[in-house]
Amino acid sequence: MGGRRHDPPALRHPGHRAGLRRSARRRTRRHVRRRPGAGVMSRYALRVASVAAALGVWQLLTSLDVDLWLRFSQFPTVADVARAFADRMAGDDYWTDLTDSLTRILSGFLLAAVVGVATGVLVARSRLAEDLLGPILEVVRPIPAIALVPVSILLFPSNEQGIVFITFTAAFFPVMVSTRHAVRALSPGWEEAVRTMGGGRWRILGSVVLPGALPGIFGGLSVGIGVSWICVISAEMISGQYGVGYRTWQDYTVVDYPGVFVGMVTIGVLGWATSTAVELLGRRLTRWLPRTSYVPPGRPRPRHLAAPAAASSASTPSTSAASGGADDAVRTGPEPEGTRHEHLV
């Protein structure tokens, strides 16, 4: 009640309390000494170490000609691939192939982004458009884009235009489907709020539909850029005259395996760079969204995240029961003006 607080027997011992104070001081010193960028540096160091370890295992298995079901004796070593990479970068053909592949991928992907977003919004918001375009889109969507190579050869007068068409088709459907689902998932209350304030169709599109669907749109763009690289490389191998895919296939036909791995590494780096660019652009355009903070187990929570948890855990059951009615009143009361219209700004 109001009497003297009784500590557990373990806490009455002076040595135990002193040990608790020492451990608390050690934790405090450890947290203070942690530099702000130490976590980021450790993550990058771990990533570099994983790549270095993979290269080391590759070099070890290929240099020892290990053949345990997997025939590493047929693989070029890391040193052979590095020498081939240096030789290719010293010539003009490598950079010509790089430029051609990037031009094709960017042309098809940007066209797919514009047409895919427009089609997704139209199909999601217009029943007439859904009835007219829906059956055609759903029939064509399961067809692999690389299977359209014969169609592109028949339709377009040059292989260049056909490869761009295949790249466009590969990226169009992920973008369109993601946009359609994102628009349909929007809350109708936002649109009604804009209409109440006198907004028209274009105001709703610019203030509600496109901003609200941006996370889903960029999810489709991230998938689309990866599928585009798969299809553009395959199309270059089949019908191209220049490009990274064409050069990689030519190296395979002349049994130049280090050159094949140079092409594979180049494709991987280009795909990673373009996917990262799309992701960074998406984060930039959706910076108004709330971000979830992940705190690994065993790591102290940041102060702005630990404060609410500490406040909630500090309240006793009696206090919570006494304030239950007030909390219910607060929860059921009207939302603040900024909260109700934060998505419409």
XYZ file of C-alpha atoms in Angstrom:
345
model
C 0.000 0.000 0.000
C 1.819 3.070 1.303
C 4.464 1.335 3.386
C 8.083 0.558 2.815
C 9.050 -1.126 -0.426
C 10.421 -4.635 0.098
C 13.163 -5.703 -2.318
C 13.570 -9.349 -3.280
C 16.230 -11.197 -1.252
C 18.615 -11.221 -4.206
C 18.517 -7.414 -4.439
C 19.142 -6.855 -0.714
C 22.686 -8.161 -0.997
C 25.091 -5.205 -1.390
C 27.401 -7.122 -3.712
C 24.562 -7.952 -6.053
C 23.475 -4.312 -6.250
C 27.050 -3.229 -6.901
C 27.338 -5.772 -9.707
C 24.168 -4.445 -11.289
C 25.525 -0.899 -11.143
C 28.834 -1.976 -12.741
C 27.085 -3.825 -15.572
C 24.854 -0.793 -16.185
C 27.926 1.461 -16.384
C 29.601 -0.942 -18.828
C 26.528 -0.971 -21.053
C 26.369 2.812 -20.955
C 30.049 3.141 -21.917
C 29.593 0.631 -24.724
C 26.639 2.569 -26.117
C 28.440 5.887 -25.853
C 31.551 4.605 -27.618
C 29.545 3.313 -30.573
C 30.079 5.652 -33.504
C 27.037 6.719 -35.538
C 28.340 5.115 -38.750
C 29.742 1.986 -37.157
C 26.665 -0.084 -37.986
C 26.696 0.978 -41.641
C 30.418 0.301 -41.974
C 30.064 -3.133 -40.424
C 27.278 -3.993 -42.883
C 29.383 -2.952 -45.866
C 32.360 -4.830 -44.469
C 30.222 -7.946 -44.135
C 29.040 -7.648 -47.731
C 32.562 -7.200 -49.044
C 33.727 -10.144 -46.960
C 30.979 -12.383 -48.374
C 31.956 -11.515 -51.964
C 35.640 -12.051 -51.183
C 34.863 -15.422 -49.589
C 32.860 -16.526 -52.641
C 35.707 -15.522 -54.957
C 38.187 -17.342 -52.736
C 36.151 -20.558 -52.823
C 35.809 -20.233 -56.602
C 39.561 -19.776 -57.036
C 40.336 -22.699 -54.731
C 37.957 -25.157 -56.405
C 39.009 -24.262 -59.950
C 42.750 -24.164 -59.265
C 42.619 -27.616 -57.635
C 40.438 -29.044 -60.453
C 37.899 -30.387 -57.989
C 35.435 -32.845 -59.572
C 32.902 -33.952 -56.974
C 29.749 -34.375 -59.077
C 30.165 -30.710 -60.086
C 33.031 -30.379 -62.574
C 34.988 -27.366 -61.453
C 37.885 -28.479 -63.627
C 35.957 -27.069 -66.611
C 35.620 -23.651 -64.987
C 38.069 -20.797 -65.571
C 39.788 -19.492 -62.475
C 39.154 -16.073 -60.990
C 42.559 -14.955 -62.247
C 41.690 -16.025 -65.818
C 38.402 -14.117 -65.712
C 40.143 -11.035 -64.279
C 42.720 -11.073 -67.094
C 39.991 -11.485 -69.712
C 38.056 -8.642 -68.094
C 41.061 -6.335 -68.271
C 41.664 -7.227 -71.923
C 38.036 -6.582 -72.851
C 37.907 -3.243 -71.077
C 41.008 -2.133 -72.955
C 39.227 -2.576 -76.303
C 36.388 -0.693 -77.986
C 34.058 -3.646 -78.603
C 33.285 -4.079 -74.910
C 32.103 -0.498 -74.500
C 30.127 -0.647 -77.754
C 28.308 -3.749 -76.530
C 27.705 -2.090 -73.170
C 26.230 1.021 -74.793
C 23.985 -0.995 -77.106
C 22.578 -3.135 -74.293
C 21.953 -0.122 -72.047
C 20.240 1.768 -74.878
C 17.925 -1.166 -75.568
C 17.092 -1.803 -71.924
C 16.430 1.836 -71.087
C 14.328 2.455 -74.197
C 12.105 -0.561 -73.629
C 11.891 -0.134 -69.866
C 11.023 3.575 -69.890
C 8.366 2.993 -72.531
C 6.963 0.109 -70.483
C 6.940 2.258 -67.335
C 4.853 4.993 -68.967
C 2.453 2.704 -70.849
C 2.213 0.200 -67.984
C 1.306 2.815 -65.367
C -1.230 4.478 -67.679
C -2.837 1.152 -68.597
C -2.925 -0.027 -64.985
C -4.638 3.153 -63.796
C -7.101 3.062 -66.691
C -8.060 -0.586 -66.166
C -8.358 -0.113 -62.402
C -10.631 2.948 -62.581
C -12.705 2.316 -65.707
C -15.051 -0.639 -66.029
C -15.291 -0.074 -69.781
C -11.490 -0.192 -70.154
C -11.369 -3.337 -68.059
C -13.974 -5.023 -70.253
C -12.223 -3.990 -73.470
C -8.569 -4.534 -72.524
C -8.777 -7.084 -69.716
C -9.312 -10.236 -71.806
C -6.552 -9.343 -74.276
C -4.070 -8.488 -71.527
C -4.785 -11.660 -69.569
C -4.343 -13.839 -72.665
C -1.054 -12.220 -73.714
C 0.402 -11.888 -70.198
C 1.344 -15.587 -69.672
C 3.290 -15.699 -72.959
C 7.047 -15.391 -72.239
C 8.484 -12.269 -73.806
C 11.328 -14.249 -75.358
C 8.730 -16.343 -77.212
C 7.794 -13.178 -79.102
C 11.096 -13.139 -81.016
C 9.490 -14.593 -84.190
C 6.676 -12.040 -83.893
C 9.169 -9.186 -83.557
C 11.083 -10.409 -86.611
C 7.862 -10.387 -88.634
C 6.603 -7.042 -87.317
C 9.659 -4.805 -87.275
C 12.043 -4.044 -90.133
C 15.189 -4.185 -87.953
C 16.455 -6.402 -85.156
C 17.084 -3.335 -82.998
C 13.416 -2.408 -82.901
C 12.457 -6.031 -82.271
C 14.745 -6.277 -79.229
C 13.315 -3.050 -77.791
C 9.816 -4.463 -78.329
C 10.716 -7.653 -76.435
C 12.202 -5.600 -73.596
C 9.085 -3.438 -73.483
C 6.808 -6.482 -73.337
C 8.852 -8.054 -70.543
C 8.593 -4.970 -68.308
C 5.075 -3.887 -69.262
C 3.076 -6.612 -67.545
C 4.723 -6.458 -64.080
C 4.273 -2.673 -64.061
C 0.686 -2.828 -65.304
C -0.425 -5.538 -62.871
C 1.233 -3.871 -59.856
C -0.283 -0.500 -60.744
C -3.738 -2.005 -61.189
C -3.670 -3.727 -57.806
C -2.214 -0.655 -56.069
C -4.926 1.651 -57.444
C -7.712 -0.755 -56.526
C -6.378 -1.025 -52.971
C -6.681 2.731 -52.302
C -9.158 3.870 -49.684
C -12.319 5.423 -51.195
C -12.384 7.929 -48.342
C -9.426 9.836 -49.767
C -11.182 10.357 -53.089
C -14.372 11.421 -51.352
C -12.414 13.942 -49.283
C -10.974 15.537 -52.426
C -14.401 15.657 -54.041
C -15.793 17.310 -50.908
C -13.140 20.013 -51.175
C -14.119 20.674 -54.796
C -11.466 18.598 -56.551
C -12.160 17.189 -59.996
C -11.026 14.072 -61.821
C -7.500 15.278 -62.569
C -7.093 16.599 -59.035
C -8.015 13.164 -57.690
C -5.579 11.517 -60.081
C -2.700 13.789 -59.093
C -3.414 14.059 -55.359
C -4.780 10.620 -54.468
C -4.392 7.941 -57.122
C -0.796 8.360 -58.265
C 0.741 9.257 -54.859
C -1.169 6.486 -53.119
C -0.214 3.898 -55.735
C 3.479 4.861 -55.909
C 4.729 2.068 -53.594
C 2.965 -0.551 -55.700
C 4.111 1.070 -58.931
C 7.752 0.970 -57.887
C 7.339 -2.620 -56.781
C 6.320 -3.432 -60.342
C 9.174 -1.346 -61.742
C 11.702 -3.244 -59.624
C 10.392 -6.555 -60.949
C 10.160 -5.211 -64.489
C 13.770 -4.046 -64.705
C 15.028 -7.484 -63.705
C 12.802 -9.294 -66.200
C 13.859 -6.797 -68.876
C 17.509 -7.718 -68.445
C 16.718 -11.420 -68.743
C 14.801 -10.899 -71.963
C 17.109 -8.373 -73.607
C 20.134 -10.636 -73.096
C 18.214 -13.616 -74.475
C 17.037 -11.589 -77.472
C 20.587 -10.416 -78.172
C 21.784 -14.016 -78.105
C 19.110 -15.051 -80.609
C 18.847 -12.163 -83.055
C 21.256 -9.441 -81.990
C 24.348 -8.207 -83.780
C 25.885 -6.283 -80.900
C 25.384 -6.195 -77.163
C 26.528 -8.009 -74.042
C 24.276 -10.997 -74.712
C 25.466 -11.314 -78.300
C 29.128 -11.147 -77.252
C 28.618 -13.686 -74.464
C 27.055 -16.168 -76.888
C 29.847 -15.627 -79.407
C 32.421 -16.370 -76.721
C 30.601 -19.596 -75.897
C 30.566 -20.727 -79.531
C 34.362 -20.301 -79.780
C 34.901 -21.990 -76.367
C 36.197 -18.801 -74.727
C 34.938 -19.554 -71.224
C 36.707 -16.640 -69.486
C 34.953 -14.352 -71.974
C 31.629 -16.003 -71.119
C 32.180 -15.230 -67.445
C 33.127 -11.652 -68.321
C 29.738 -11.292 -69.990
C 27.951 -12.874 -67.027
C 29.650 -10.567 -64.538
C 28.883 -7.554 -66.734
C 25.204 -8.509 -66.932
C 25.039 -8.969 -63.165
C 26.650 -5.611 -62.425
C 24.432 -3.774 -64.910
C 21.312 -5.429 -63.520
C 22.306 -4.567 -59.965
C 23.049 -0.939 -60.898
C 19.747 -0.376 -62.693
C 17.708 -2.130 -59.983
C 19.416 -0.018 -57.319
C 18.668 3.143 -59.302
C 14.967 2.225 -59.497
C 14.873 1.449 -55.769
C 16.582 4.716 -54.815
C 14.211 6.691 -57.034
C 11.271 4.947 -55.399
C 12.526 5.810 -51.921
C 13.021 9.407 -52.993
C 9.514 9.785 -54.383
C 7.856 7.981 -51.450
C 9.848 9.593 -48.648
C 6.567 10.804 -47.117
C 5.657 7.211 -46.263
C 6.320 5.960 -42.704
C 9.342 3.670 -42.556
C 9.559 0.594 -40.361
C 12.702 0.412 -38.237
C 14.272 -3.007 -37.820
C 16.301 -3.494 -34.656
C 18.195 -6.824 -34.567
C 17.847 -8.933 -31.407
C 20.376 -8.051 -28.726
C 20.948 -4.522 -30.017
C 19.672 -1.594 -27.912
C 16.655 0.109 -29.412
C 17.061 3.740 -30.498
C 15.799 6.313 -28.036
C 12.866 7.391 -30.204
C 11.711 3.761 -30.470
C 12.444 2.715 -26.896
C 10.574 5.623 -25.279
C 7.034 4.501 -26.200
C 7.770 0.917 -25.150
C 9.211 2.054 -21.819
C 6.235 4.318 -21.167
C 3.739 1.546 -21.860
C 5.602 -1.013 -19.751
C 5.944 1.424 -16.833
C 2.178 1.764 -16.403
C 0.706 -0.581 -13.785
C -2.488 -2.609 -14.261
C -4.358 -0.402 -11.812
C -3.351 2.739 -13.698
C -4.322 1.178 -17.013
C -7.687 0.081 -15.644
C -8.327 3.516 -14.186
C -7.478 5.267 -17.439
C -9.271 2.766 -19.676
C -12.322 4.955 -20.115
C -10.233 8.001 -20.993
C -8.182 6.007 -23.500
C -11.335 4.706 -25.142
C -12.626 8.242 -25.382
C -9.412 9.381 -27.017
C -9.381 6.459 -29.445
C -12.991 6.909 -30.457
C -12.774 10.674 -30.758
C -12.284 12.516 -34.031
C -8.874 12.258 -35.660
C -6.696 15.363 -35.854
C -7.052 17.389 -39.010
C -3.480 16.692 -40.103
C -3.942 12.942 -39.639
C -7.078 12.760 -41.749
C -5.591 14.691 -44.647
C -1.933 13.694 -44.506
C -2.208 11.613 -47.707
C -3.798 14.444 -49.628
C -1.031 16.987 -49.159
